[in-house]
Short mmCIF file of C-alpha atoms (C1' of nucleotides) in Angstrom, two decimals:
data_model
loop_
_atom_site.label_atom_id
_atom_site.label_comp_id
_atom_site.label_asym_id
_atom_site.label_seq_id
_atom_site.Cartn_x
_atom_site.Cartn_y
_atom_site.Cartn_z
CA MET A 1 0.00 0.02 -0.07
CA ASN A 2 1.34 3.23 -1.16
CA PRO A 3 1.75 6.09 1.49
CA SER A 4 -1.19 8.67 1.53
CA VAL A 5 -0.66 12.38 1.73
CA LEU A 6 -3.21 14.94 2.67
CA VAL A 7 -2.67 18.37 0.85
CA VAL A 8 -4.27 21.38 2.76
CA GLU A 9 -3.84 24.35 0.36
CA ASP A 10 -6.52 26.90 -0.82
CA ASP A 11 -4.47 28.16 -3.85
CA ARG A 12 -6.13 25.97 -6.50
CA ALA A 13 -3.14 26.20 -8.86
CA LEU A 14 -0.67 25.27 -6.17
CA CYS A 15 -2.96 22.55 -4.84
CA GLU A 16 -3.12 21.02 -8.26
CA LEU A 17 0.59 21.18 -8.82
CA LEU A 18 1.31 19.36 -5.37
CA THR A 19 -1.40 16.82 -6.13
CA TRP A 20 0.09 15.96 -9.40
CA ASN A 21 3.59 15.86 -8.37
CA LEU A 22 2.78 13.71 -5.41
CA SER A 23 0.75 11.44 -7.46
CA ALA A 24 3.39 11.04 -10.10
CA GLU A 25 5.68 9.83 -7.23
CA GLY A 26 3.06 7.16 -6.27
CA TYR A 27 1.47 8.70 -3.17
CA GLN A 28 -2.12 8.41 -2.59
CA VAL A 29 -3.30 12.07 -2.48
CA ARG A 30 -6.37 13.80 -1.25
CA SER A 31 -6.70 17.58 -0.97
CA THR A 32 -8.87 20.39 0.45
CA GLY A 33 -8.60 24.15 0.69
CA ASP A 34 -10.52 24.36 3.97
CA GLY A 35 -8.95 23.93 7.59
CA GLU A 36 -12.28 22.48 9.01
CA GLU A 37 -12.80 19.98 6.23
CA ALA A 38 -9.03 18.98 6.52
CA LEU A 39 -9.70 18.00 10.17
CA LEU A 40 -12.57 15.88 9.12
CA MET A 41 -10.67 14.20 6.41
CA VAL A 42 -7.90 13.22 8.85
CA GLN A 43 -10.41 12.01 11.37
CA GLU A 44 -12.00 9.81 8.83
CA GLN A 45 -8.92 8.35 7.33
CA HIS A 46 -5.57 9.10 8.83
CA PRO A 47 -3.12 10.13 6.06
CA ASP A 48 0.69 9.11 6.43
CA ALA A 49 1.67 12.69 6.20
CA ILE A 50 0.21 16.14 5.82
CA ILE A 51 1.20 19.22 3.85
CA LEU A 52 -0.49 22.12 5.46
CA ASP A 53 -0.65 25.77 4.28
CA TRP A 54 -0.56 28.41 6.83
CA MET A 55 -3.13 30.76 5.27
CA ILE A 56 -6.34 28.82 4.67
CA GLU A 57 -9.88 29.32 5.03
CA HIS A 58 -11.98 29.24 8.18
CA VAL A 59 -9.33 27.73 10.47
CA PRO A 60 -5.82 28.92 10.20
CA GLY A 61 -3.16 26.26 9.45
CA ILE A 62 -1.47 26.59 12.73
CA GLU A 63 -4.79 25.90 14.51
CA VAL A 64 -5.19 22.83 12.43
CA CYS A 65 -1.89 21.80 13.45
CA ARG A 66 -2.58 22.35 17.18
CA GLN A 67 -5.75 20.38 16.88
CA LEU A 68 -4.01 17.54 15.35
CA ARG A 69 -1.32 17.39 17.98
CA LYS A 70 -3.85 17.42 20.80
CA ASP A 71 -5.63 14.28 19.57
CA LYS A 72 -3.69 11.26 20.56
CA GLU A 73 -4.85 9.56 17.31
CA THR A 74 -3.41 12.00 15.04
CA ALA A 75 -0.56 13.30 17.17
CA GLN A 76 2.15 11.34 15.30
CA ILE A 77 1.20 12.20 11.89
CA PRO A 78 4.11 14.15 10.16
CA ILE A 79 3.20 17.62 9.23
CA LEU A 80 4.94 19.76 6.83
CA MET A 81 3.81 23.57 6.91
CA LEU A 82 3.91 25.69 3.94
CA THR A 83 3.92 29.25 4.01
CA ALA A 84 4.25 32.45 1.87
CA ARG A 85 5.77 34.49 4.64
CA GLY A 86 9.41 34.23 5.29
CA GLU A 87 9.22 35.48 8.83
CA GLU A 88 11.27 33.84 11.43
CA GLU A 89 8.69 34.44 14.12
CA ASP A 90 6.07 32.53 12.15
CA MET A 91 8.48 29.59 11.48
CA ILE A 92 9.45 29.25 15.06
CA ARG A 93 5.76 29.18 16.05
CA GLY A 94 5.03 26.62 13.51
CA PHE A 95 7.64 24.41 14.81
CA LYS A 96 6.60 25.04 18.50
CA THR A 97 3.15 23.95 17.51
CA GLY A 98 4.47 20.79 16.49
CA ALA A 99 5.16 21.01 12.69
CA ASP A 100 7.85 18.76 11.60
CA ASP A 101 9.20 20.64 8.70
CA TYR A 102 8.43 24.24 7.24
CA VAL A 103 8.92 25.35 3.65
CA THR A 104 8.56 28.86 2.41
CA LYS A 105 7.12 29.82 -1.02
CA PRO A 106 8.24 29.82 -3.63
CA PHE A 107 9.77 26.35 -3.34
CA SER A 108 10.91 23.77 -5.68
CA PRO A 109 8.64 20.76 -6.07
CA ARG A 110 11.40 18.43 -5.94
CA GLU A 111 12.70 19.93 -2.53
CA LEU A 112 9.15 19.33 -1.12
CA LEU A 113 9.00 15.82 -2.48
CA ALA A 114 12.47 15.11 -0.98
CA ARG A 115 11.43 16.52 2.38
CA ILE A 116 8.16 14.54 2.42
CA GLU A 117 9.92 11.44 1.65
CA ALA A 118 12.18 12.12 4.55
CA LEU A 119 9.35 12.60 7.03
CA LEU A 120 7.71 9.42 5.98
CA ARG A 121 10.93 7.51 6.22
CA ARG A 122 11.00 8.52 9.93
CA ALA A 123 7.43 7.79 10.44
CA ARG A 124 7.25 4.63 8.47
CA PRO A 125 10.43 2.64 8.75
CA SER A 126 9.49 0.42 5.84
CA LEU A 127 10.13 3.32 3.46
CA ALA A 128 13.92 3.65 4.51
CA GLY A 129 15.29 0.42 3.43
CA SER A 130 13.00 -2.12 2.02
CA VAL A 131 13.84 -4.63 4.70
CA LEU A 132 12.44 -4.48 8.22
CA GLN A 133 14.21 -6.39 11.19
CA TRP A 134 13.31 -7.75 14.43
CA GLY A 135 16.06 -9.79 15.78
CA ASP A 136 16.64 -12.58 13.55
CA ILE A 137 13.41 -11.95 11.63
CA GLU A 138 13.93 -10.05 8.33
CA LEU A 139 10.92 -8.75 6.28
CA ASP A 140 11.58 -7.57 2.71
CA VAL A 141 8.87 -5.26 1.84
CA THR A 142 9.51 -5.18 -1.92
CA SER A 143 10.09 -8.77 -2.52
CA HIS A 144 7.50 -9.81 0.10
CA ARG A 145 9.82 -12.24 1.48
CA VAL A 146 10.34 -13.17 5.29
CA ARG A 147 12.94 -14.88 6.89
CA ARG A 148 13.93 -16.00 10.31
CA GLY A 149 17.57 -16.95 11.14
CA GLY A 150 18.27 -17.19 7.24
CA GLU A 151 15.33 -19.59 6.77
CA ALA A 152 12.34 -18.60 4.44
CA LEU A 153 9.11 -18.47 6.00
CA HIS A 154 5.84 -19.07 4.42
CA LEU A 155 3.12 -16.41 5.23
CA GLY A 156 -0.25 -15.82 3.70
CA PRO A 157 -0.93 -12.35 2.32
CA THR A 158 -2.93 -11.27 5.23
CA GLU A 159 -0.23 -12.59 7.59
CA PHE A 160 2.42 -10.78 5.66
CA ARG A 161 0.72 -7.48 5.95
CA LEU A 162 0.04 -8.14 9.69
CA LEU A 163 3.71 -8.80 10.41
CA ARG A 164 4.67 -5.62 8.37
CA TYR A 165 2.12 -3.58 10.30
CA PHE A 166 3.66 -4.62 13.51
CA MET A 167 7.31 -4.30 12.45
CA GLU A 168 6.40 -0.74 11.27
CA ARG A 169 5.27 0.02 14.79
CA PRO A 170 7.82 -1.49 17.22
CA ASN A 171 7.05 -1.48 20.93
CA ARG A 172 3.65 0.12 20.13
CA VAL A 173 0.41 -1.52 21.64
CA VAL A 174 -2.30 -1.58 18.86
CA SER A 175 -5.97 -2.22 19.44
CA ARG A 176 -7.76 -4.87 17.27
CA GLN A 177 -9.65 -2.00 15.64
CA GLN A 178 -6.59 -0.22 14.73
CA ILE A 179 -5.19 -3.46 13.27
CA LEU A 180 -8.18 -3.92 11.20
CA ASP A 181 -7.94 -0.38 9.85
CA GLY A 182 -4.40 -0.82 9.10
CA VAL A 183 -4.31 -4.34 7.66
CA TRP A 184 -7.68 -4.82 6.43
CA GLY A 185 -8.51 -1.34 5.52
CA MET A 186 -10.66 1.49 7.04
CA ASP A 187 -14.06 0.14 5.87
CA SER A 188 -13.93 -3.43 6.74
CA ASP A 189 -16.83 -4.64 8.82
CA ILE A 190 -14.89 -7.65 10.03
CA ASP A 191 -15.19 -9.21 13.51
CA GLU A 192 -12.61 -8.13 16.14
CA ARG A 193 -12.15 -11.95 17.15
CA THR A 194 -10.80 -12.54 13.49
CA VAL A 195 -7.64 -10.62 14.57
CA ASP A 196 -7.01 -13.12 17.16
CA VAL A 197 -7.11 -15.92 14.69
CA HIS A 198 -4.56 -14.22 12.26
CA ILE A 199 -2.41 -13.46 15.12
CA ARG A 200 -2.43 -17.09 15.91
CA ARG A 201 -1.62 -18.12 12.39
CA LEU A 202 1.22 -15.46 12.26
CA ARG A 203 2.60 -16.78 15.56
CA LYS A 204 2.45 -20.35 14.22
CA ALA A 205 4.05 -19.38 10.80
CA ILE A 206 7.20 -17.36 12.38
CA ASN A 207 7.96 -19.24 15.66
CA ARG A 208 9.73 -22.35 15.04
CA ALA A 209 10.74 -24.52 17.97
CA ASN A 210 12.26 -22.51 20.84
CA ASP A 211 11.82 -19.26 19.08
CA THR A 212 10.86 -16.48 21.06
CA ASP A 213 7.42 -15.10 20.34
CA PRO A 214 7.92 -11.53 19.07
CA ILE A 215 4.20 -10.66 19.63
CA ARG A 216 3.01 -9.67 23.02
CA THR A 217 -0.62 -9.99 24.00
CA VAL A 218 -1.84 -7.07 25.95
CA ARG A 219 -4.91 -7.89 27.78
CA ALA A 220 -7.94 -5.61 27.18
CA ALA A 221 -5.67 -3.52 24.94
CA GLY A 222 -4.50 -5.56 21.93
CA TYR A 223 -1.11 -6.75 20.71
CA ALA A 224 2.25 -5.32 20.36
CA MET A 225 5.71 -6.40 18.91
CA ASP A 226 8.47 -5.75 21.35
CA VAL A 227 11.98 -4.76 20.22
CA SER A 228 14.16 -7.84 20.88
CA MET B 1 19.18 13.95 31.03
CA ASN B 2 19.41 16.63 28.31
CA PRO B 3 19.62 15.61 24.76
CA SER B 4 23.13 15.57 23.15
CA VAL B 5 24.13 16.88 19.89
CA LEU B 6 27.15 16.20 17.90
CA VAL B 7 28.28 19.27 15.62
CA VAL B 8 30.39 18.43 12.61
CA GLU B 9 31.66 21.69 10.97
CA ASP B 10 35.27 22.78 10.03
CA ASP B 11 34.43 26.41 9.80
CA ARG B 12 35.77 27.15 13.44
CA ALA B 13 33.64 30.36 13.79
CA LEU B 14 30.39 28.91 12.70
CA CYS B 15 31.17 25.74 14.90
CA GLU B 16 31.55 27.91 17.92
CA LEU B 17 28.46 29.77 17.18
CA LEU B 18 26.49 26.63 16.93
CA THR B 19 28.00 25.13 19.94
CA TRP B 20 27.17 28.24 21.89
CA ASN B 21 23.60 28.37 20.75
CA LEU B 22 22.80 24.74 21.47
CA SER B 23 24.39 24.86 24.89
CA ALA B 24 22.42 27.79 25.78
CA GLU B 25 19.43 25.70 24.92
CA GLY B 26 20.64 23.02 27.32
CA TYR B 27 21.78 20.59 25.00
CA GLN B 28 25.06 18.54 25.62
CA VAL B 29 27.34 19.49 22.76
CA ARG B 30 30.39 17.96 21.23
CA SER B 31 31.97 19.09 18.27
CA THR B 32 34.59 18.26 15.54
CA GLY B 33 35.69 19.66 12.17
CA ASP B 34 36.70 16.18 10.79
CA GLY B 35 34.48 13.59 9.25
CA GLU B 36 36.64 10.65 10.33
CA GLU B 37 36.80 11.80 13.88
CA ALA B 38 32.96 12.35 13.69
CA LEU B 39 32.24 8.76 12.87
CA LEU B 40 34.53 7.69 15.93
CA MET B 41 32.71 10.10 18.21
CA VAL B 42 29.36 8.77 17.15
CA GLN B 43 30.73 5.25 17.74
CA GLU B 44 31.85 5.81 21.17
CA GLN B 45 28.93 7.78 22.34
CA HIS B 46 25.59 7.86 20.35
CA PRO B 47 24.30 11.51 20.28
CA ASP B 48 20.65 12.18 20.08
CA ALA B 49 21.13 14.23 16.93
CA ILE B 50 23.86 15.31 14.49
CA ILE B 51 24.40 18.54 12.73
CA LEU B 52 26.60 17.70 9.61
CA ASP B 53 28.45 20.09 7.35
CA TRP B 54 28.56 18.84 3.77
CA MET B 55 32.15 20.16 3.22
CA ILE B 56 34.54 18.93 5.78
CA GLU B 57 37.90 17.41 5.79
CA HIS B 58 38.80 13.71 5.09
CA VAL B 59 35.55 12.44 4.56
CA PRO B 60 32.70 14.42 2.88
CA GLY B 61 29.61 14.92 4.95
CA ILE B 62 27.47 12.91 2.65
CA GLU B 63 29.79 9.97 2.98
CA VAL B 64 29.62 10.28 6.73
CA CYS B 65 25.88 10.09 6.51
CA ARG B 66 26.07 7.10 4.42
CA GLN B 67 28.24 5.37 6.84
CA LEU B 68 25.96 6.21 9.85
CA ARG B 69 22.79 4.88 7.99
CA LYS B 70 24.42 1.66 7.13
CA ASP B 71 25.22 0.80 10.73
CA LYS B 72 22.20 -0.49 12.41
CA GLU B 73 23.24 1.03 15.72
CA THR B 74 23.34 4.55 14.33
CA ALA B 75 20.93 4.30 11.56
CA GLN B 76 18.09 5.92 13.59
CA ILE B 77 20.00 9.10 14.63
CA PRO B 78 18.49 12.22 13.15
CA ILE B 79 20.80 14.00 10.94
CA LEU B 80 20.63 17.63 9.79
CA MET B 81 22.76 18.46 6.91
CA LEU B 82 24.32 21.94 6.50
CA THR B 83 25.61 23.51 3.30
CA ALA B 84 26.91 26.40 1.71
CA ARG B 85 25.59 25.51 -1.71
CA GLY B 86 21.98 26.18 -2.66
CA GLU B 87 21.99 23.64 -5.32
CA GLU B 88 19.04 21.33 -5.58
CA GLU B 89 20.81 18.50 -6.78
CA ASP B 90 22.91 18.37 -3.56
CA MET B 91 19.95 18.66 -1.40
CA ILE B 92 17.96 15.80 -3.17
CA ARG B 93 21.16 13.76 -2.68
CA GLY B 94 21.43 14.64 0.89
CA PHE B 95 17.77 13.54 1.51
CA LYS B 96 18.20 10.37 -0.40
CA THR B 97 21.24 9.48 1.53
CA GLY B 98 19.07 9.48 4.62
CA ALA B 99 19.36 13.17 5.99
CA ASP B 100 16.33 14.18 8.04
CA ASP B 101 16.61 17.95 7.34
CA TYR B 102 18.64 20.13 5.10
CA VAL B 103 19.61 23.72 5.83
CA THR B 104 21.60 26.17 3.51
CA LYS B 105 23.93 28.79 4.85
CA PRO B 106 23.41 31.41 5.66
CA PHE B 107 20.87 30.39 8.21
CA SER B 108 19.37 31.80 11.23
CA PRO B 109 20.48 30.06 14.37
CA ARG B 110 17.06 30.19 15.86
CA GLU B 111 15.70 28.43 12.67
CA LEU B 112 18.33 25.86 13.22
CA LEU B 113 17.48 25.35 16.90
CA ALA B 114 13.73 24.97 16.02
CA ARG B 115 14.58 22.30 13.35
CA ILE B 116 16.74 20.46 15.65
CA GLU B 117 14.06 20.48 18.33
CA ALA B 118 11.55 19.18 15.75
CA LEU B 119 13.86 16.35 14.75
CA LEU B 120 14.47 15.26 18.40
CA ARG B 121 10.73 15.51 19.23
CA ARG B 122 10.05 13.07 16.35
CA ALA B 123 13.04 10.71 16.77
CA ARG B 124 12.72 10.31 20.50
CA PRO B 125 9.29 8.96 21.26
CA SER B 126 9.26 6.50 18.71
CA LEU B 127 11.62 4.52 20.72
CA ALA B 128 10.64 5.63 24.22
CA GLY B 129 7.09 6.56 23.94
CA SER B 130 5.58 8.77 26.58
CA VAL B 131 7.10 7.56 29.87
CA LEU B 132 5.65 8.57 33.16
CA GLN B 133 8.03 8.41 36.25
CA TRP B 134 7.83 8.08 39.85
CA GLY B 135 11.19 7.44 41.38
CA ASP B 136 12.36 4.21 40.11
CA ILE B 137 8.95 3.28 38.72
CA GLU B 138 8.47 3.88 34.95
CA LEU B 139 5.26 3.57 33.03
CA ASP B 140 5.23 3.55 29.27
CA VAL B 141 1.95 4.61 27.96
CA THR B 142 2.26 3.57 24.41
CA SER B 143 3.87 0.23 24.96
CA HIS B 144 1.81 -0.47 28.05
CA ARG B 145 4.82 -1.50 30.15
CA VAL B 146 5.74 -0.79 33.80
CA ARG B 147 9.15 -1.31 35.23
CA ARG B 148 10.59 -0.74 38.72
CA GLY B 149 14.19 -0.42 38.87
CA GLY B 150 14.59 -1.88 35.44
CA GLU B 151 12.62 -5.07 36.31
CA ALA B 152 9.30 -5.52 34.53
CA LEU B 153 6.24 -5.69 36.46
CA HIS B 154 3.06 -7.45 35.46
CA LEU B 155 -0.25 -5.42 36.12
CA GLY B 156 -3.78 -6.27 35.11
CA PRO B 157 -5.62 -3.92 32.80
CA THR B 158 -7.39 -2.14 35.63
CA GLU B 159 -4.24 -1.93 37.73
CA PHE B 160 -2.52 -0.30 34.96
CA ARG B 161 -5.06 2.33 34.33
CA LEU B 162 -5.18 2.87 38.06
CA LEU B 163 -1.35 3.49 38.33
CA ARG B 164 -1.47 5.64 35.19
CA TYR B 165 -4.26 7.61 36.67
CA PHE B 166 -2.18 8.35 39.85
CA MET B 167 1.09 9.03 38.10
CA GLU B 168 -0.68 11.66 35.99
CA ARG B 169 -1.90 13.36 39.06
CA PRO B 170 1.12 13.35 41.41
CA ASN B 171 0.54 14.83 44.92
CA ARG B 172 -3.11 14.89 44.49
CA VAL B 173 -5.45 13.30 46.88
CA VAL B 174 -8.39 11.87 44.83
CA SER B 175 -11.66 10.48 46.33
CA ARG B 176 -12.87 6.87 45.55
CA GLN B 177 -15.57 8.45 43.47
CA GLN B 178 -13.14 10.32 41.55
CA ILE B 179 -11.09 7.35 41.01
CA LEU B 180 -14.05 5.25 39.76
CA ASP B 181 -15.09 8.02 37.30
CA GLY B 182 -11.50 8.30 35.92
CA VAL B 183 -10.38 4.76 35.86
CA TRP B 184 -13.73 2.78 35.41
CA GLY B 185 -15.72 5.44 33.46
CA MET B 186 -18.24 8.06 34.43
CA ASP B 187 -21.19 5.87 34.46
CA SER B 188 -20.13 2.69 36.58
CA ASP B 189 -22.21 1.45 39.32
CA ILE B 190 -19.50 -0.08 41.09
CA ASP B 191 -19.04 -0.20 44.88
CA GLU B 192 -16.51 2.26 46.42
CA ARG B 193 -15.05 -0.39 48.47
CA THR B 194 -13.87 -2.17 45.17
CA VAL B 195 -11.53 0.74 44.69
CA ASP B 196 -9.71 -0.47 47.96
CA VAL B 197 -9.28 -3.93 46.56
CA HIS B 198 -7.73 -2.65 43.47
CA ILE B 199 -5.42 -0.34 45.41
CA ARG B 200 -4.22 -3.40 47.47
CA ARG B 201 -3.76 -5.26 44.06
CA LEU B 202 -1.63 -2.44 42.79
CA ARG B 203 0.32 -2.09 45.94
CA LYS B 204 1.06 -5.86 45.77
CA ALA B 205 2.22 -5.74 42.17
CA ILE B 206 4.48 -2.76 42.33
CA ASN B 207 6.00 -3.21 45.83
CA ARG B 208 8.74 -5.94 45.89
CA ALA B 209 10.41 -6.40 49.22
CA ASN B 210 11.70 -3.19 50.83
CA ASP B 211 10.37 -0.87 48.26
CA THR B 212 8.67 2.19 49.48
CA ASP B 213 4.89 2.19 48.94
CA PRO B 214 4.14 5.09 46.43
CA ILE B 215 0.49 5.15 47.35
CA ARG B 216 -0.57 6.88 50.42
CA THR B 217 -4.00 6.42 52.12
CA VAL B 218 -5.70 9.43 53.18
CA ARG B 219 -8.34 8.57 55.73
CA ALA B 220 -11.87 9.55 54.96
CA ALA B 221 -10.53 11.15 51.80
CA GLY B 222 -9.11 8.81 49.33
CA TYR B 223 -5.59 8.03 47.91
CA ALA B 224 -2.77 9.88 46.64
CA MET B 225 0.73 9.24 45.09
CA ASP B 226 3.32 11.46 46.45
CA VAL B 227 6.46 12.63 44.66
CA SER B 228 9.31 10.37 45.81
"C1'" DG C 1 -12.83 -29.22 -12.74
"C1'" DA C 2 -9.91 -31.19 -8.93
"C1'" DA C 3 -6.51 -29.88 -5.64
"C1'" DC C 4 -5.01 -26.40 -2.77
"C1'" DA C 5 -4.32 -22.27 -0.24
"C1'" DA C 6 -6.35 -18.48 2.15
"C1'" DT C 7 -9.76 -16.38 4.81
"C1'" DG C 8 -13.58 -15.21 8.07
"C1'" DT C 9 -16.62 -17.31 11.55
"C1'" DC C 10 -18.13 -20.28 15.12
"C1'" DA C 11 -18.06 -22.97 19.16
"C1'" DC C 12 -15.55 -24.38 22.77
"C1'" DT C 13 -11.53 -24.40 26.15
"C1'" DT C 14 -8.22 -22.24 29.07
"C1'" DT C 15 -6.47 -18.54 31.32
"C1'" DT C 16 -6.87 -14.08 33.75
"C1'" DT C 17 -9.22 -10.44 35.70
"C1'" DT C 18 -12.70 -8.48 38.43
"C1'" DG C 19 -16.28 -7.23 41.77
"C1'" DT C 20 -18.16 -8.53 46.12
"C1'" DC C 21 -18.00 -10.11 50.72
"C1'" DA C 22 -16.77 -11.49 55.42
"C1'" DT C 23 -13.40 -10.71 58.65
"C1'" DG C 24 -9.82 -8.43 61.30
"C1'" DG C 25 -6.97 -4.66 62.35
"C1'" DA C 26 -5.79 0.30 62.54
"C1'" DA C 27 -6.91 5.11 63.39
"C1'" DG C 28 -9.63 8.58 65.44
"C1'" DT C 29 -13.09 10.18 69.08
"C1'" DG C 30 -15.14 11.24 73.51
"C1'" DC D 1 -10.61 2.46 77.45
"C1'" DA D 2 -14.73 1.59 74.82
"C1'" DC D 3 -16.60 2.68 70.67
"C1'" DT D 4 -17.08 3.99 66.06
"C1'" DT D 5 -15.25 4.49 61.37
"C1'" DC D 6 -12.52 3.50 57.96
"C1'" DC D 7 -9.44 0.56 55.68
"C1'" DA D 8 -6.49 -3.91 54.55
"C1'" DT D 9 -6.99 -8.49 53.31
"C1'" DG D 10 -7.84 -13.30 51.77
"C1'" DA D 11 -11.13 -15.91 49.46
"C1'" DC D 12 -14.18 -16.92 45.88
"C1'" DA D 13 -17.38 -17.16 42.10
"C1'" DA D 14 -18.75 -14.88 38.00
"C1'" DA D 15 -17.35 -12.54 34.02
"C1'" DA D 16 -14.21 -11.35 30.39
"C1'" DA D 17 -10.66 -11.90 27.48
"C1'" DA D 18 -7.80 -14.60 24.62
"C1'" DG D 19 -6.34 -19.18 22.57
"C1'" DT D 20 -7.58 -23.17 19.69
"C1'" DG D 21 -9.44 -26.39 16.29
"C1'" DA D 22 -12.63 -27.12 12.84
"C1'" DC D 23 -15.53 -25.95 8.85
"C1'" DA D 24 -17.60 -23.52 5.03
"C1'" DT D 25 -16.62 -20.35 1.43
"C1'" DT D 26 -13.93 -18.29 -2.05
"C1'" DG D 27 -10.61 -17.90 -5.03
"C1'" DT D 28 -6.22 -19.66 -7.82
"C1'" DT D 29 -3.39 -22.90 -9.96
"C1'" DC D 30 -2.49 -26.54 -12.65
#
DNA sequence: GAACAATGTCACTTTTTTGTCATGGAAGTG
DNA sequence: CACTTCCATGACAAAAAAGTGACATTGTTC
């Protein structure tokens, strides 16, 4: 699944330029020119990153940023602030509010793309190299291969996505609903218990005799994959 | 412990300027003008972030960056590249190599500080999560783990929420009703005595032999967790 | 079209957690 | 000290949560 980016920009020409460039790089792009709408869009489907103009309608960009940071669900989404002003004070304020990067117009699209990529690399480790690691487990994102201690493992598609989901979020406890959203997709009406079953299948597939189980069950909360 | 930053810059004046500014912000700063030495310094003591000039002696900055990214131990350290050139190609290359941010000279020290802060904010919690502390007790909210003196403790779901509730309100005496509202939820018709039982279970779980009990009973009022 | 793999559910078991109660002890009160 | 309140504790049954094996369904491969 390609990373998704939300563009919040009310200059239509610029918005289209950004959308086009990002799409060309393979991102899934959605856009809006309205701050309030942006918040709703983030709520309903968390993007992997947000490009946020400072001067937009209804709600100023910095306020959008503040709102997003306040909510635990959205606090970790990387935000790149975009502004016409070159004033230092604004930039400092942007960073203090929780922005991760700050670009002033006019900017080069390629620079913006590079910066977005850098942000995503931080937030989603799978984009850094194509190989994720956990102890002796290696997961190659591009070739869809998983190995443990050099030996190839066979995982079903869902198990693969599930394992990848965990490896991208080391140490983090995720609820069954979050897992469903992330692995099955936002709009799946699948029973939460089904997650348990797939967790078992995943465990069975990756744990050979006397391997330590990387997946920790957290009662009443979900599951997590701890760093080894 | 304050975050540590390594400054790699061969222009002595600029290096001092950076060092001075960072120190004033409370960072622990070390510096060098040599690429090779920089690698050694990182090896011997991982800094929390690195400011790296592109043009330095012996080993060019981008090569240092590449080396650091290759080693699993240092791959996660945020790097801010610094350069005199304003050329786009260089910047793209910097990002591709794994830099997290890229600032061209001349720059404002305050901007640099803001960017470093943003990098640290993002890089740190991904590993540590938000950790609450009380003396030697650590509670990690995102990974749902509790430790005392380094040793992992096992708490049930309710005990975990209860401990978190107290750690978020140090020094405050809370009534049983407040605890029920905060830990069980506003609309729970549970006996107030039940709180006592869970307090006991929590005490039992976190107090090993000759530990001091962090929870103070306040007769006729409730309970409180004092700062140690 | 047969064989096979993957997937979502269900029923059932096992394990852990939780709320309540009865009892005893400690702390305040007059 | 006698008395009342309030809290600590151990036990226990009920409930909740997670683990497990089996099965029907749906595609896919050959």
